[in-house]
Amino acid sequence: MLENNHEDHNARKPLIFYVVIVTTIMLLLNAFIFPALLARQVQVVGYSDFLSWVADRKVSEVSLTQEADQILFVAKDDQGQEQLYKTAVFPDDGLIDRLQEAGVRFSAEIPMRNNSLLSFVLSWILPLALFAGLGRLLSNQLGKRMGGGLNALSFGKANAKIVADRETGVTFADVAGEEEAKDALKEIVDFLEHPDKYAGIGARLPKGALLVGPPGTGKTLLARAVAGEAKVPFFSISGSEFVEMFVGMGAAKVRDLFKQANEKAPCIVFIDEIDTIGKKRDGAGAIGGNDEREQTLNQLLTEMDGFDGRKGVVILAATNRPESLDPALLRPGRFDRRVPVELPDLAGREAILRVHAKHVKCGDNIDFREIARATSGASGAELANIINEAALRAVRLGRDTVAQGDLLESVETVIAGYQRKNAVLSEREKRIVSYHEIGHALVAAMQTHSAPVTKITIIPRTSGALGYTMQVDEDEHYLMSREELLNKIATLTGGQAAEELVFHSITTGASNDIEKATKLARGMITRYGMGEFGMVAMETVTNQYLGGDASLTCSPATSEKIDAQVVAMVKEAREKADRILRENEPKLHELADYLLKKETITGDEFMGILNPESAGADA
Ligand code: ADP
Ligand code: MG
Ligand code: ZN
């Protein structure tokens, strides 16, 4: 993004530099120059000395101060130089006669000689000038820091980044997949391009649209693409920026943001991470702690109500926790339109990979579909990262193009955490992990509906998993049948089933499997109507994204029955897994030994050992 960079040239030196310089000058002046000058300039003498100098005709000029308590006079010193002296007034009626007699000029003013003028300048004007200079400098620097330029009073200015049309440079072509979201936003683009068309018919367009979806799905990217498509300025500010500011600044910043936007209409105002300021207001609670945020939110609501929607200012906002937003934000006339931005599906992932692969040099025969298959559940940001990691790996290995192997390797790096080759497992632990992983794979492979295994490894990942079985669905589907779900649960229990069958004991390594199996079973019973209760919703998911907690909506008695059903369902699946493994025990041993030796095996190798005949026929 483009920020104001001109004039920064002479402001490069840090503020403290100037402060130190000015302070040093002031200290030096005060310590040496002023006292010396002034001491030389005005010497205090006694009244008797004054009288004797008058008598000696050394005094040329005498002046009484305005308060008539001091006499300032000019007299020649020993070297014959004229100097300024002062003495306290002593009751003396004959003074005037004596001065007249000695031919001294006298007055009631301070004689302003050249030297004393200099001292006046040095002691008063110069420090003032320095202070004024320093003040200006400080305010300029602060102004710049606040993004407000030269004005010393610009503390409240929003430093929303103003990006002109050509600068965002992002169009819908840069956003792969997300067709529904793009369709919803196209209307806004059209509105920004031809506001008259809509105003003519009297249509009231939504003032704001809320982009809602998990992190990394391209919400920020989409907002910028809308500005890029409509070729209008793009003001963006992040909710977290408000929170970092001084007390009282948030509201001022919102006010200023809308003022700027009104001047630049048609344009887009984008508030990223709006949940940081738009959280539900809860009257009670923290003492004073939330005042700042509430003020900012109230200001935002006021501004949204206040401005004229027909001018062509569209407010976009993004959040990944829509359920935590204050309902006031979602009322008509505010963010009344909601644009879901979901995790990409198989086709979407492939498209995103292709968009980002354009930025790196790829080898000829890259199979993006394979990478897309292996990355179910990955966000756009993670896919972009996979491409970049692959490019880094290619460089590390001294190649100048990215190969399929780089991509496959970086899938694991990004999705499953970096390989921890130096974390040593004992031989016995490795054996257990081998059987555990083969247990999953074998149960999956023997159930017709389960997805074939593409990769099994016992190399530990930093994510904490000791080994993992990568299961990839041949074709992604959203609708899973009851059988498929049950098979999945059986597969999850397969790891522990194998451990128990072979070692007659179980380890703690299966906690994640157990958790997943329980969740699936619970979901089937309480949400998908696949349990004994039929089509009765027992749970509602409060947070749709970010994993979400489900909350029960049934009585404690029913809840007990649900628990019993979950236990029964998982137990049944486990019995199925036990049966499969017992029936195929020789294969279990053969495969586990092979995995132990190779540490990582592919799905093809696995299938080759499982069905030597058909694999041989294929080859
Ligand atoms: P969000 O704001 O939803 O958290 P971002 O818009 O910041 O996500 O996305 C981060 C990065 O991920 C983008 O800059 C882009 O490189 C990549 N990305 C995410 N989604 C997509 C997509 N649909 N198409 C292309 N790139 C994407
Ligand atoms: Mg974002
Ligand atoms: Zn497991």
XYZ file of C-alpha atoms in Angstrom, residues 227-479:
253
model
C -11.970 -1.094 -5.049
C -9.701 -2.222 -7.856
C -12.598 -3.281 -10.068
C -14.557 -0.084 -9.492
C -11.385 2.015 -9.751
C -12.213 4.025 -6.652
C -10.050 5.043 -3.689
C -9.726 2.476 -0.957
C -9.541 3.592 2.660
C -8.575 0.749 4.889
C -8.214 0.591 8.585
C -7.949 -2.347 10.913
C -10.007 -2.697 14.046
C -6.893 -3.517 16.014
C -5.401 -0.138 15.039
C -8.195 1.565 16.947
C -7.432 -0.381 20.036
C -3.765 0.595 20.013
C -4.551 4.281 20.075
C -4.573 6.818 22.855
C -7.714 7.183 24.880
C -10.338 9.153 23.025
C -8.560 8.835 19.697
C -10.644 5.985 18.353
C -13.812 8.035 18.015
C -11.893 10.953 16.537
C -10.304 8.627 14.055
C -13.645 7.231 12.933
C -14.987 10.767 12.487
C -12.004 11.725 10.425
C -12.111 8.560 8.349
C -15.672 9.292 7.260
C -14.887 12.942 6.630
C -12.072 11.954 4.294
C -14.235 9.327 2.632
C -17.042 11.836 2.009
C -14.584 14.140 0.293
C -13.285 11.353 -1.934
C -16.634 9.721 -2.815
C -17.209 7.443 -4.612
C -14.881 5.298 -2.591
C -14.641 2.291 -0.318
C -14.048 2.349 3.385
C -12.763 -0.991 4.596
C -12.743 -1.864 8.278
C -10.749 -5.038 8.770
C -11.180 -7.164 11.893
C -14.236 -5.179 12.858
C -14.923 -7.533 15.762
C -12.151 -5.833 17.760
C -14.270 -2.685 18.029
C -17.665 -4.110 17.211
C -17.950 -6.643 20.005
C -21.230 -6.878 21.808
C -21.541 -4.129 24.351
C -22.252 -5.489 27.769
C -23.402 -2.656 30.001
C -21.970 -4.186 33.138
C -18.571 -5.822 33.332
C -15.132 -4.282 33.332
C -14.937 -0.956 35.135
C -14.076 1.651 32.543
C -12.117 -0.941 30.596
C -14.370 -0.984 27.561
C -15.279 2.682 27.460
C -12.785 3.434 24.748
C -14.028 0.627 22.508
C -17.658 1.506 23.082
C -17.029 5.140 22.240
C -15.374 4.091 19.017
C -18.219 1.735 18.166
C -20.841 4.374 18.953
C -19.041 6.859 16.751
C -18.974 4.305 13.951
C -22.713 3.708 14.262
C -23.384 7.443 14.303
C -21.291 8.021 11.216
C -22.922 5.141 9.345
C -26.364 6.541 10.099
C -25.316 10.072 9.319
C -23.838 9.888 5.886
C -25.703 9.943 2.647
C -25.577 6.512 1.072
C -26.342 7.836 -2.388
C -23.028 9.672 -2.539
C -21.220 6.462 -3.300
C -19.388 5.608 -0.132
C -19.550 1.885 0.517
C -18.382 0.470 3.789
C -16.967 -3.016 3.744
C -15.946 -4.805 6.885
C -14.425 -8.200 7.566
C -14.646 -10.507 10.514
C -14.122 -14.136 11.393
C -16.344 -14.029 14.455
C -19.661 -12.671 13.227
C -21.550 -14.033 16.205
C -19.617 -11.762 18.553
C -20.638 -8.578 16.726
C -22.907 -6.077 18.371
C -26.401 -6.537 16.898
C -26.593 -2.781 16.376
C -24.013 -3.127 13.629
C -26.195 -5.539 11.707
C -29.356 -3.461 11.677
C -30.781 -2.271 8.352
C -28.911 0.732 7.076
C -25.673 -0.522 8.508
C -23.984 -3.808 7.637
C -27.243 -5.260 6.448
C -25.627 -7.399 3.809
C -23.567 -10.410 4.731
C -21.159 -12.001 2.266
C -19.926 -15.430 3.346
C -16.339 -16.168 2.345
C -15.871 -19.888 2.843
C -12.863 -22.182 2.837
C -12.176 -23.225 -0.760
C -13.426 -26.545 -2.111
C -11.369 -28.848 -4.284
C -11.825 -26.801 -7.459
C -11.300 -23.580 -5.540
C -8.057 -24.841 -4.030
C -6.751 -25.839 -7.416
C -7.628 -22.403 -8.800
C -5.923 -20.638 -5.893
C -2.811 -22.783 -6.342
C -2.731 -21.870 -10.032
C -3.103 -18.133 -9.299
C -0.182 -18.180 -6.906
C 1.923 -20.518 -9.036
C 1.993 -17.770 -11.661
C 4.394 -15.854 -9.448
C 6.970 -18.643 -9.330
C 8.714 -20.631 -12.025
C 7.142 -24.052 -12.190
C 8.327 -27.190 -13.918
C 6.333 -28.538 -16.872
C 4.327 -31.373 -15.408
C 2.871 -29.997 -12.212
C -0.292 -31.739 -11.084
C -2.148 -29.046 -9.155
C -5.148 -31.316 -8.734
C -3.029 -33.708 -6.660
C -1.890 -30.868 -4.387
C -5.445 -29.608 -4.082
C -6.586 -33.098 -3.081
C -3.980 -33.291 -0.361
C -4.960 -29.958 1.150
C -8.569 -30.413 2.123
C -9.466 -27.732 4.653
C -6.560 -25.438 3.810
C -7.290 -21.728 3.454
C -6.209 -19.531 0.553
C -3.477 -18.041 2.689
C -2.131 -21.508 3.490
C -2.188 -22.496 -0.175
C -0.287 -19.344 -1.092
C 2.198 -20.280 1.593
C 2.548 -23.801 0.169
C 3.574 -22.403 -3.211
C 6.100 -20.129 -1.563
C 7.537 -22.905 0.616
C 7.911 -25.067 -2.478
C 9.833 -22.306 -4.239
C 12.089 -21.902 -1.200
C 12.724 -25.631 -1.158
C 13.625 -25.643 -4.848
C 16.161 -22.896 -4.242
C 17.565 -24.726 -1.238
C 18.120 -27.792 -3.399
C 19.803 -25.714 -6.082
C 17.064 -25.971 -8.718
C 15.639 -23.067 -10.679
C 12.100 -24.380 -11.131
C 9.560 -25.761 -8.712
C 8.871 -29.486 -9.064
C 5.936 -31.589 -7.941
C 8.043 -33.033 -5.122
C 8.668 -29.553 -3.719
C 4.943 -28.917 -3.628
C 4.145 -32.243 -1.974
C 6.836 -31.690 0.612
C 5.663 -28.172 1.383
C 2.102 -29.404 1.824
C 3.349 -31.322 4.793
C 5.483 -28.450 5.988
C 2.590 -26.057 5.967
C -0.273 -28.349 6.890
C 1.299 -30.752 9.333
C 4.167 -28.715 10.788
C 7.834 -29.000 10.080
C 9.505 -32.345 10.202
C 11.381 -32.949 13.406
C 14.007 -35.331 12.178
C 16.141 -34.956 15.280
C 13.406 -35.861 17.720
C 14.394 -39.413 18.437
C 11.841 -42.039 19.237
C 12.966 -45.208 20.919
C 12.816 -48.389 18.839
C 9.824 -49.629 20.861
C 7.985 -46.308 20.453
C 8.573 -46.420 16.711
C 7.136 -49.923 16.577
C 4.029 -48.827 18.445
C 3.563 -45.811 16.203
C 3.972 -48.006 13.117
C 1.257 -50.396 14.210
C -0.966 -47.517 15.234
C -0.748 -45.789 11.858
C -1.091 -49.026 9.887
C -4.103 -49.795 12.051
C -5.820 -46.621 10.827
C -4.812 -47.259 7.219
C -5.853 -50.894 7.183
C -9.267 -50.261 8.704
C -9.776 -47.437 6.200
C -8.710 -49.533 3.219
C -10.828 -52.557 4.127
C -14.015 -50.540 4.306
C -15.254 -49.917 0.833
C -16.496 -46.460 1.481
C -13.379 -45.168 3.188
C -10.978 -43.011 1.249
C -7.811 -44.693 0.076
C -4.657 -43.901 1.949
C -2.162 -41.723 0.126
C 0.614 -41.498 2.658
C 1.633 -42.961 5.992
C 4.577 -41.779 8.034
C 6.077 -42.266 11.464
C 8.316 -39.180 11.214
C 7.178 -36.916 14.033
C 5.827 -33.457 13.287
C 6.218 -30.378 15.433
C 2.463 -30.192 15.567
C 2.744 -32.900 18.212
C 1.482 -35.848 16.223
C 3.894 -38.753 16.386
C 2.849 -40.098 13.078
C 0.030 -39.515 10.754
C -2.031 -41.151 8.126
C -2.976 -38.766 5.411
C -6.415 -39.579 4.245
C -7.656 -37.920 1.160
C -11.083 -38.201 -0.237
C -11.065 -39.195 -3.878
C -13.794 -36.708 -4.648
C -14.736 -34.130 -2.194
C -18.297 -34.280 -1.126
C -20.297 -32.324 1.348
C -22.965 -34.871 1.917
